[in-house]
Amino acid sequence: MTESGDSFQLCFQLDNICTDPERFLSAISTYVNKVHVLNKRVSTAILAKSLSKQDFKFLQSIYPQITANFYIDKRQLLSKNSQLYSDVEEYILYDHLSNNVTFFPVNKEITISFPHETSRRPCSPLIPYCIELTNENNLRLLVSSTSECDNKTMEWFKQILLKKLSTWCQLKDACSSEQTTLKLINITQYQKQYEYLKQKYGKYLIENWQELTDPQKHVHEDIGKIICSVLGIASYLITYWNENACRNEKPTFVDFGCGNGLLTCILNSEGYRGIGIDMRKRRSWKLFDSSSTSYYRELTIDPHNTILFNLLLEQKFSYIIGNHSDELTPWIPVMAQRLNINFFLLPCCFYDFGGKKFTTKKHENQNDAYLNYVEQICQVLNFDVQRDKLRIPSTKAICFIGRRKNINMTGHSNDHQESISTYNARDQILKHFGIDLDCVTAEKETKQSSLMINKKTILQKTVKSDIALILFKYILQNGSISIPDAYNILPMNLKEQIKSEPGGLNSIIKSYKEIFLLSNNNIHIADPLENDMKQKLSKNGGNDQVMKNLKTKICFFHFYHPDGCPLNRKNCKKHTLHKVSQYKKGKDSVHVQGKRRYDMKQQGFGGQKKPVFHKKAKTTKKIVLRMECTECKYKKQLPIKRTKHFELGADKKKKNQVINY
């Protein structure tokens, strides 16, 4: 070690750091504000708003070299565990001319006695140290020559602090020193609340856990990941409610998808009345339940269930809590809007209103896109929504707090006569997202249900065509139309059919992009010439072979537009209906069961559309009609009824008859 100055000596140095003084100070600022990222004993750092005369006198006594070139700051480091570690205060001296920053830690209570602990250690090293950027771009760390430093502290200085500062210094974009977690609450009060709940419930929960998994699995390095997450959420809610409630009475809540019920139990135990609802009863409910009243309800959470709605309305809850509520996530703001109350939402899995997985565009982060989607739902429903990030051991830590603009923090309407909001959620969601809430449910879509939906969709392609034709003729006469109005002009039987279509009317309109143009939730007639240019640019320069494959739907402009279709027959959709003939696509082996009988039946029928038998099992056969258009070579298979004459529908088909479809 070499001497540097009167009181500091060089400990570690990283040579040739690709940085500059501006990025160096940005990295230091990040470390000053986010010390908990590097020091796991620290929960947060609180910077002093101003320094007193006593602070300046103390600095003069420990560091007489202070001049007018120094900028002085002070921060308080709060420990995560007050029983093991004590808080530490640090004076920070910035010397902009020399590009160095010096830290002087002060611990006013080095040892504090506890019943089971003789002393507690400081949460940060009590050694003055200096971080310096030289003219040769060497990053150096110096420690006080008069202080003793143990091996663990030296290892932390070298392997964690210096390396991380080096990484931050070399970032092209400046490091963000803003607080990214717990922005809506007081961090000091949150930490006190968390430690209180941890001491009160942690040991008891570990000893009495009744879920199927091993209790130690639920205990993070001191309590457990699940318990730690729930305690963090409970501490956040209690701190937020204490700081923002404008009445003496405490907010009440209903926890949708409460799971093991731990969050519901803790909030009730702390004086916040509420219930937890889940579709399956858990064994831990018996442990958490009160002797006088039950905190839990075993009930399927259906947003369309009037019994559930009336139950929530009678209880007059002020908050809906959605903690990792999966497919209920987008419905939480809707139900809160209908009940005219606030909500706390912590999204996890990506589901839309229909219980399907939320999809995003290419090269778009799915998590960010889904969070923006949820936030947009809250804004559309007239909520004052705030986004924050919790400090819990989970990658999904972004939460939303939605407050109705006409009610206060305890959930009571400013107009006491108004119990249910007149702001129609269904109309707003239909207007902005093209989804009719009355036609979708929050039920999670399984593989089996997905197959059933696909089968329904295949059988109802004619229904889609009928809907498209009605809208096409209406827009020709009246101009553009919004999606809600388009839904209202449809006959009742078609509205019922739309319910089986994933995505509803919006999905049907998008499937006819060659006819309709969707802009700002308004439907317009598309320009065929513009669509043709887009296809030629995207489909291999307009190759004829590629264009042939597009002829799967009839051309609405050719058949129904008064001016006809501006494109020629070759480059457009079908200007004529398909003319089909049978085509064979069977096995070539002569040993196939029934091949001889099949070949004999094939002879003498000419161009008649004859069914082909597919052997599925020993006792079942599937009969399909294979069809191929004689012009565009488009192939299609239709299941038919097995009757005496192999009828397609009700009428017997004649020889050489052409089937139009």
Coordinates of C-alpha atoms in Angstrom, one line a residue, residues 241-660:
W241 CA -53.4 3.7 4.4
N242 CA -51.9 5.4 7.5
E243 CA -50.4 8.2 5.5
N244 CA -53.3 8.8 3.1
A245 CA -56.5 8.1 5.1
C246 CA -58.5 11.2 5.7
R247 CA -60.8 9.8 8.4
N248 CA -60.3 8.1 11.7
E249 CA -61.9 4.9 10.6
K250 CA -59.6 2.4 8.9
P251 CA -60.2 1.2 5.3
T252 CA -61.8 -2.2 4.7
F253 CA -61.0 -4.6 2.0
V254 CA -61.8 -7.8 0.0
D255 CA -58.9 -9.9 -1.2
F256 CA -59.7 -11.6 -4.5
G257 CA -57.8 -14.9 -4.9
C258 CA -56.5 -14.8 -1.4
G259 CA -54.8 -18.2 -1.7
N260 CA -53.3 -19.3 1.7
G261 CA -55.1 -16.3 3.3
L262 CA -52.0 -15.0 5.1
L263 CA -52.4 -11.4 3.8
T264 CA -56.1 -11.4 4.9
C265 CA -55.2 -12.7 8.3
I266 CA -52.4 -10.1 9.0
L267 CA -54.5 -7.1 7.9
N268 CA -57.5 -8.3 10.0
S269 CA -55.2 -8.8 13.0
E270 CA -53.9 -5.2 12.6
G271 CA -57.4 -3.8 12.7
Y272 CA -58.3 -3.6 9.0
R273 CA -61.6 -5.5 8.5
G274 CA -61.9 -7.6 5.4
I275 CA -62.4 -11.0 3.9
G276 CA -60.5 -13.2 1.5
I277 CA -62.3 -15.1 -1.4
D278 CA -60.9 -18.0 -3.3
M279 CA -62.4 -20.8 -5.3
R280 CA -60.7 -23.5 -3.2
K281 CA -60.4 -23.8 0.5
R282 CA -56.9 -24.0 2.0
R283 CA -55.8 -25.9 5.1
S284 CA -54.1 -22.7 6.4
W285 CA -57.5 -21.0 6.7
K286 CA -58.2 -23.0 9.9
L287 CA -54.9 -21.7 11.4
F288 CA -55.6 -18.0 10.4
D289 CA -59.3 -17.9 11.0
S290 CA -60.7 -16.0 14.0
S291 CA -62.7 -17.8 16.7
S292 CA -65.6 -15.3 16.4
T293 CA -65.7 -14.5 12.7
S294 CA -64.5 -16.1 9.6
Y295 CA -62.1 -14.2 7.3
Y296 CA -62.6 -16.4 4.3
R297 CA -65.2 -17.4 1.7
E298 CA -64.9 -20.4 -0.6
L299 CA -66.5 -19.0 -3.7
T300 CA -66.0 -18.9 -7.5
I301 CA -65.1 -15.3 -8.4
D302 CA -67.2 -14.5 -11.5
P303 CA -67.5 -10.8 -12.4
H304 CA -71.0 -11.5 -13.8
N305 CA -72.2 -13.1 -10.6
T306 CA -74.9 -11.0 -9.1
I307 CA -74.8 -12.8 -5.7
L308 CA -71.1 -12.0 -5.3
F309 CA -71.8 -8.4 -6.4
N310 CA -74.6 -8.0 -3.8
L311 CA -72.4 -9.5 -1.1
L312 CA -69.6 -7.0 -1.7
L313 CA -72.1 -4.2 -2.0
E314 CA -73.7 -5.0 1.4
Q315 CA -70.3 -5.2 3.2
K316 CA -69.4 -1.7 1.9
F317 CA -65.7 -2.5 1.4
S318 CA -63.4 0.4 0.5
Y319 CA -60.6 -1.6 -1.3
I320 CA -60.3 -4.5 -3.6
I321 CA -56.9 -6.3 -3.3
G322 CA -55.7 -8.3 -6.2
N323 CA -52.4 -10.0 -5.1
H324 CA -51.2 -12.2 -8.0
S325 CA -54.8 -12.7 -9.0
D326 CA -53.9 -14.2 -12.5
E327 CA -56.9 -14.2 -14.9
L328 CA -58.8 -11.8 -12.6
T329 CA -56.1 -9.0 -13.0
P330 CA -57.9 -7.0 -15.7
W331 CA -61.2 -7.4 -14.0
I332 CA -60.1 -5.9 -10.7
P333 CA -60.4 -2.3 -11.9
V334 CA -63.8 -3.1 -13.6
M335 CA -65.3 -4.6 -10.4
A336 CA -63.8 -1.7 -8.3
Q337 CA -65.4 0.8 -10.8
R338 CA -68.8 -1.0 -10.6
L339 CA -68.6 -0.9 -6.8
N340 CA -67.3 2.6 -6.8
I341 CA -64.3 1.8 -4.5
N342 CA -60.5 1.8 -4.6
F343 CA -58.2 -1.0 -5.4
F344 CA -54.7 -2.3 -4.9
L345 CA -53.4 -4.5 -7.8
L346 CA -50.2 -6.5 -8.0
P347 CA -50.2 -8.2 -11.5
C348 CA -48.3 -11.5 -12.1
C349 CA -49.3 -13.7 -15.0
F350 CA -50.4 -12.1 -18.3
Y351 CA -54.1 -12.6 -18.9
D352 CA -56.7 -10.6 -20.8
F353 CA -60.4 -10.3 -20.1
G354 CA -61.3 -13.6 -21.7
G355 CA -58.8 -15.6 -19.6
K356 CA -56.4 -16.0 -22.6
K357 CA -52.7 -15.3 -22.4
F358 CA -51.9 -11.6 -23.2
T359 CA -50.0 -11.3 -26.5
T360 CA -47.7 -8.5 -27.6
K361 CA -46.1 -7.3 -30.8
K362 CA -42.8 -8.5 -32.0
H363 CA -39.7 -7.0 -30.2
E364 CA -41.8 -5.7 -27.4
N365 CA -41.2 -6.6 -23.7
Q366 CA -44.2 -8.6 -22.6
N367 CA -44.1 -7.5 -19.0
D368 CA -43.9 -3.8 -19.8
A369 CA -46.6 -4.1 -22.4
Y370 CA -48.9 -5.9 -20.0
L371 CA -48.3 -3.3 -17.2
N372 CA -49.1 -0.6 -19.7
Y373 CA -52.2 -2.5 -20.7
V374 CA -53.4 -2.8 -17.1
E375 CA -52.7 0.9 -16.5
Q376 CA -54.6 1.9 -19.6
I377 CA -57.6 -0.1 -18.3
C378 CA -57.5 1.9 -15.0
Q379 CA -57.3 5.2 -16.8
V380 CA -60.1 4.4 -19.2
L381 CA -62.3 3.5 -16.1
N382 CA -61.7 7.0 -14.7
F383 CA -59.3 6.0 -11.9
D384 CA -56.5 8.1 -10.5
V385 CA -54.0 5.4 -10.9
Q386 CA -50.5 5.4 -9.4
R387 CA -47.7 2.9 -10.1
D388 CA -45.1 1.8 -7.6
K389 CA -42.5 -1.0 -7.1
L390 CA -42.5 -3.1 -3.9
R391 CA -39.5 -4.5 -2.1
I392 CA -40.4 -8.2 -2.2
P393 CA -38.4 -11.2 -3.3
S394 CA -40.2 -11.5 -6.7
T395 CA -39.6 -10.4 -10.3
K396 CA -43.2 -9.2 -10.5
A397 CA -43.1 -6.3 -7.9
I398 CA -44.9 -3.5 -9.8
C399 CA -48.2 -2.6 -8.2
F400 CA -51.0 -0.2 -9.0
I401 CA -53.2 1.8 -6.6
G402 CA -56.4 3.0 -8.2
R403 CA -58.4 5.7 -6.5
R404 CA -61.8 6.8 -7.6
K405 CA -61.9 10.5 -8.3
N406 CA -65.1 11.0 -6.5
I407 CA -64.3 9.1 -3.3
N408 CA -61.8 9.5 -0.4
M409 CA -59.2 7.1 0.9
T410 CA -61.6 5.1 3.1
G411 CA -63.7 4.3 0.1
H412 CA -66.7 6.4 0.9
S413 CA -68.3 8.4 -1.8
N414 CA -68.3 12.2 -1.5
D415 CA -71.9 12.0 -2.5
H416 CA -73.4 9.6 0.1
Q417 CA -76.4 8.9 -2.0
E418 CA -74.2 7.4 -4.7
S419 CA -73.4 3.8 -3.9
I420 CA -72.7 2.6 -7.4
S421 CA -70.9 4.5 -10.1
T422 CA -72.9 5.6 -13.2
Y423 CA -69.7 5.6 -15.2
N424 CA -70.4 2.6 -17.5
A425 CA -67.5 0.2 -17.5
R426 CA -68.8 -2.0 -20.3
D427 CA -69.2 0.9 -22.7
Q428 CA -65.7 2.3 -22.0
I429 CA -64.0 -1.0 -22.4
L430 CA -66.0 -1.7 -25.6
K431 CA -65.1 1.7 -26.9
H432 CA -61.3 1.6 -26.2
F433 CA -60.5 -2.1 -26.4
G434 CA -63.3 -3.5 -28.6
I435 CA -64.3 -6.1 -26.0
D436 CA -67.8 -6.6 -24.7
L437 CA -67.5 -7.5 -21.0
D438 CA -70.9 -9.2 -21.1
C439 CA -69.6 -11.7 -23.7
V440 CA -66.3 -12.7 -22.0
T441 CA -65.5 -14.3 -18.6
A442 CA -62.5 -14.4 -16.4
E443 CA -62.3 -18.2 -16.6
K444 CA -58.8 -19.4 -17.4
E445 CA -58.7 -21.0 -20.8
T446 CA -57.4 -24.6 -20.8
K447 CA -56.2 -26.6 -23.7
Q448 CA -59.5 -28.4 -23.9
S449 CA -61.5 -25.2 -23.9
S450 CA -59.2 -23.8 -26.5
L451 CA -59.9 -26.7 -28.8
M452 CA -63.6 -26.3 -28.3
I453 CA -63.4 -22.7 -29.2
N454 CA -61.4 -23.5 -32.3
K455 CA -64.0 -26.0 -33.4
K456 CA -66.8 -23.5 -32.9
T457 CA -64.9 -20.9 -34.9
I458 CA -64.3 -23.3 -37.8
L459 CA -68.0 -24.2 -37.9
Q460 CA -69.0 -20.5 -37.8
K461 CA -67.0 -19.1 -40.7
T462 CA -70.3 -18.4 -42.5
V463 CA -71.4 -16.4 -39.4
K464 CA -68.2 -14.2 -39.7
S465 CA -69.0 -13.6 -43.4
D466 CA -72.6 -12.6 -42.6
I467 CA -71.4 -10.1 -39.9
A468 CA -68.8 -8.7 -42.3
L469 CA -71.4 -8.3 -45.0
I470 CA -73.9 -6.5 -42.7
L471 CA -71.2 -4.0 -41.6
F472 CA -69.9 -3.6 -45.2
K473 CA -73.3 -2.6 -46.5
Y474 CA -74.0 -0.4 -43.5
I475 CA -70.7 1.6 -43.9
L476 CA -71.3 2.0 -47.6
Q477 CA -74.6 3.8 -46.9
N478 CA -73.7 5.6 -43.7
G479 CA -70.0 6.1 -43.5
S480 CA -67.7 4.9 -40.7
I481 CA -69.1 3.4 -37.5
S482 CA -67.6 2.8 -34.0
I483 CA -67.2 -0.7 -32.7
P484 CA -69.9 -0.3 -30.0
D485 CA -72.4 0.9 -32.6
A486 CA -71.4 -1.9 -35.0
Y487 CA -72.2 -4.4 -32.3
N488 CA -75.6 -2.8 -31.6
I489 CA -76.8 -3.0 -35.3
L490 CA -76.2 -6.7 -35.5
P491 CA -79.2 -9.1 -35.2
M492 CA -79.6 -10.8 -31.8
N493 CA -78.7 -14.3 -33.2
L494 CA -75.4 -13.0 -34.5
K495 CA -74.6 -11.3 -31.2
E496 CA -75.0 -14.7 -29.5
Q497 CA -72.7 -16.2 -32.1
I498 CA -70.0 -13.6 -31.4
K499 CA -69.7 -14.9 -27.8
S500 CA -67.9 -18.0 -29.0
E501 CA -65.4 -16.0 -30.9
P502 CA -62.1 -15.3 -29.0
G503 CA -61.6 -11.5 -29.1
G504 CA -65.2 -10.8 -30.0
L505 CA -66.3 -8.4 -32.8
N506 CA -62.8 -6.7 -32.8
S507 CA -61.2 -10.0 -33.8
I508 CA -63.7 -10.6 -36.6
I509 CA -63.1 -7.1 -38.1
K510 CA -59.3 -7.6 -38.0
S511 CA -59.7 -10.9 -39.8
Y512 CA -61.2 -9.0 -42.7
K513 CA -58.5 -6.4 -43.1
E514 CA -58.8 -6.5 -46.9
I515 CA -62.3 -5.0 -46.4
F516 CA -62.2 -2.9 -43.2
L517 CA -59.8 -0.4 -41.8
L518 CA -59.8 0.0 -38.0
S519 CA -58.7 3.4 -36.8
N520 CA -59.3 4.8 -33.3
N521 CA -61.9 2.1 -32.7
N522 CA -63.8 3.3 -35.8
I523 CA -64.4 1.0 -38.7
H524 CA -63.9 2.3 -42.3
I525 CA -63.9 0.8 -45.7
A526 CA -60.4 -0.2 -46.7
D527 CA -58.8 0.9 -50.0
P528 CA -58.2 -2.2 -52.2
L529 CA -55.4 -0.4 -54.2
E530 CA -53.5 0.5 -51.0
N531 CA -53.9 -3.0 -49.7
D532 CA -52.6 -4.4 -53.0
M533 CA -49.5 -2.3 -52.7
K534 CA -48.8 -3.4 -49.1
Q535 CA -49.2 -7.1 -50.2
K536 CA -46.7 -6.6 -53.0
L537 CA -44.2 -5.0 -50.7
S538 CA -44.5 -7.7 -48.0
K539 CA -45.2 -10.8 -50.2
N540 CA -42.0 -11.2 -52.2
G541 CA -42.5 -8.4 -54.6
G542 CA -46.0 -9.4 -55.6
N543 CA -45.2 -12.9 -56.9
D544 CA -48.1 -14.5 -58.7
Q545 CA -47.8 -17.8 -56.9
V546 CA -48.0 -16.0 -53.5
M547 CA -51.0 -14.0 -54.7
K548 CA -52.9 -17.2 -55.7
N549 CA -52.6 -18.5 -52.1
L550 CA -54.6 -15.4 -50.9
K551 CA -57.8 -16.4 -52.7
T552 CA -59.6 -17.9 -49.8
K553 CA -62.4 -15.4 -49.4
I554 CA -64.7 -13.8 -51.8
C555 CA -64.1 -10.2 -52.9
F556 CA -66.7 -8.0 -51.2
F557 CA -66.0 -5.1 -53.5
H558 CA -66.7 -7.2 -56.6
F559 CA -70.0 -8.6 -55.4
Y560 CA -71.4 -5.8 -53.2
H561 CA -69.7 -2.5 -53.9
P562 CA -71.6 -0.3 -56.4
D563 CA -68.4 0.6 -58.3
G564 CA -67.0 -2.9 -58.3
C565 CA -63.4 -3.9 -57.5
P566 CA -60.6 -1.7 -58.9
L567 CA -58.2 -4.7 -59.0
N568 CA -58.1 -7.3 -61.8
R569 CA -59.1 -10.8 -61.2
K570 CA -55.5 -12.1 -61.0
N571 CA -54.3 -9.8 -58.2
C572 CA -57.5 -9.7 -56.0
K573 CA -59.5 -12.0 -53.8
K574 CA -62.0 -14.3 -55.5
H575 CA -64.2 -12.7 -58.1
T576 CA -66.0 -16.0 -58.6
L577 CA -67.0 -18.7 -56.2
H578 CA -64.8 -21.8 -55.9
K579 CA -65.6 -24.6 -58.4
V580 CA -64.5 -27.9 -56.8
S581 CA -63.7 -31.4 -57.8
Q582 CA -62.6 -34.4 -55.7
Y583 CA -58.9 -35.0 -55.1
K584 CA -57.2 -38.0 -53.6
K585 CA -54.7 -37.9 -50.8
G586 CA -54.6 -41.5 -49.5
K587 CA -51.9 -43.9 -48.6
D588 CA -50.1 -45.6 -51.5
S589 CA -49.6 -48.9 -49.8
V590 CA -51.6 -51.8 -51.4
H591 CA -51.9 -53.4 -48.0
V592 CA -54.0 -50.6 -46.5
Q593 CA -57.2 -52.0 -45.1
G594 CA -60.1 -51.4 -47.5
K595 CA -57.9 -50.1 -50.3
R596 CA -59.4 -52.4 -52.9
R597 CA -62.9 -51.6 -51.9
Y598 CA -62.0 -47.9 -52.0
D599 CA -60.5 -48.2 -55.5
M600 CA -63.5 -50.0 -56.8
K601 CA -65.8 -47.2 -55.5
Q602 CA -63.6 -44.6 -57.1
Q603 CA -64.2 -46.0 -60.6
G604 CA -67.2 -44.9 -62.6
F605 CA -68.1 -41.8 -60.6
G606 CA -66.4 -39.3 -62.8
G607 CA -66.3 -35.9 -61.2
Q608 CA -68.8 -36.6 -58.6
K609 CA -67.9 -35.3 -55.1
K610 CA -67.4 -38.6 -53.3
P611 CA -66.5 -39.1 -49.6
V612 CA -63.2 -40.5 -48.6
F613 CA -62.9 -42.8 -45.6
H614 CA -60.2 -42.2 -43.0
K615 CA -59.6 -45.1 -40.6
K616 CA -59.3 -43.6 -37.1
A617 CA -59.8 -46.7 -35.0
K618 CA -61.2 -50.2 -35.2
T619 CA -64.8 -49.1 -34.5
T620 CA -64.9 -45.4 -35.7
K621 CA -64.6 -43.8 -39.1
K622 CA -64.4 -40.2 -40.1
I623 CA -66.0 -39.2 -43.3
V624 CA -64.7 -36.1 -45.0
L625 CA -65.2 -34.5 -48.4
R626 CA -62.0 -33.3 -50.0
M627 CA -62.5 -30.4 -52.3
E628 CA -60.2 -28.6 -54.6
C629 CA -61.0 -25.5 -56.7
T630 CA -60.4 -26.1 -60.4
E631 CA -59.2 -22.5 -60.8
C632 CA -57.1 -21.4 -57.8
K633 CA -56.3 -24.9 -56.5
Y634 CA -57.5 -24.0 -53.1
K635 CA -58.1 -27.1 -51.0
K636 CA -60.6 -27.7 -48.3
Q637 CA -62.1 -30.6 -46.3
L638 CA -65.6 -30.7 -45.0
P639 CA -67.1 -33.3 -42.6
I640 CA -70.3 -34.9 -44.0
K641 CA -73.0 -37.0 -42.6
R642 CA -72.8 -40.8 -43.1
T643 CA -76.0 -41.7 -44.8
K644 CA -77.2 -44.1 -47.5
H645 CA -76.3 -41.8 -50.3
F646 CA -73.4 -40.0 -48.4
E647 CA -75.4 -36.8 -48.5
L648 CA -73.8 -33.4 -47.8
G649 CA -76.6 -31.9 -45.7
A650 CA -80.0 -33.0 -46.6
D651 CA -80.1 -33.3 -50.5
K652 CA -78.5 -36.0 -52.5
K653 CA -75.8 -34.7 -54.8
K654 CA -76.1 -35.4 -58.5
K655 CA -73.3 -36.6 -60.8
N656 CA -70.8 -33.9 -61.9
Q657 CA -72.5 -31.4 -59.7
V658 CA -70.4 -28.4 -58.7
I659 CA -70.4 -27.3 -55.1
N660 CA -70.0 -23.6 -54.5

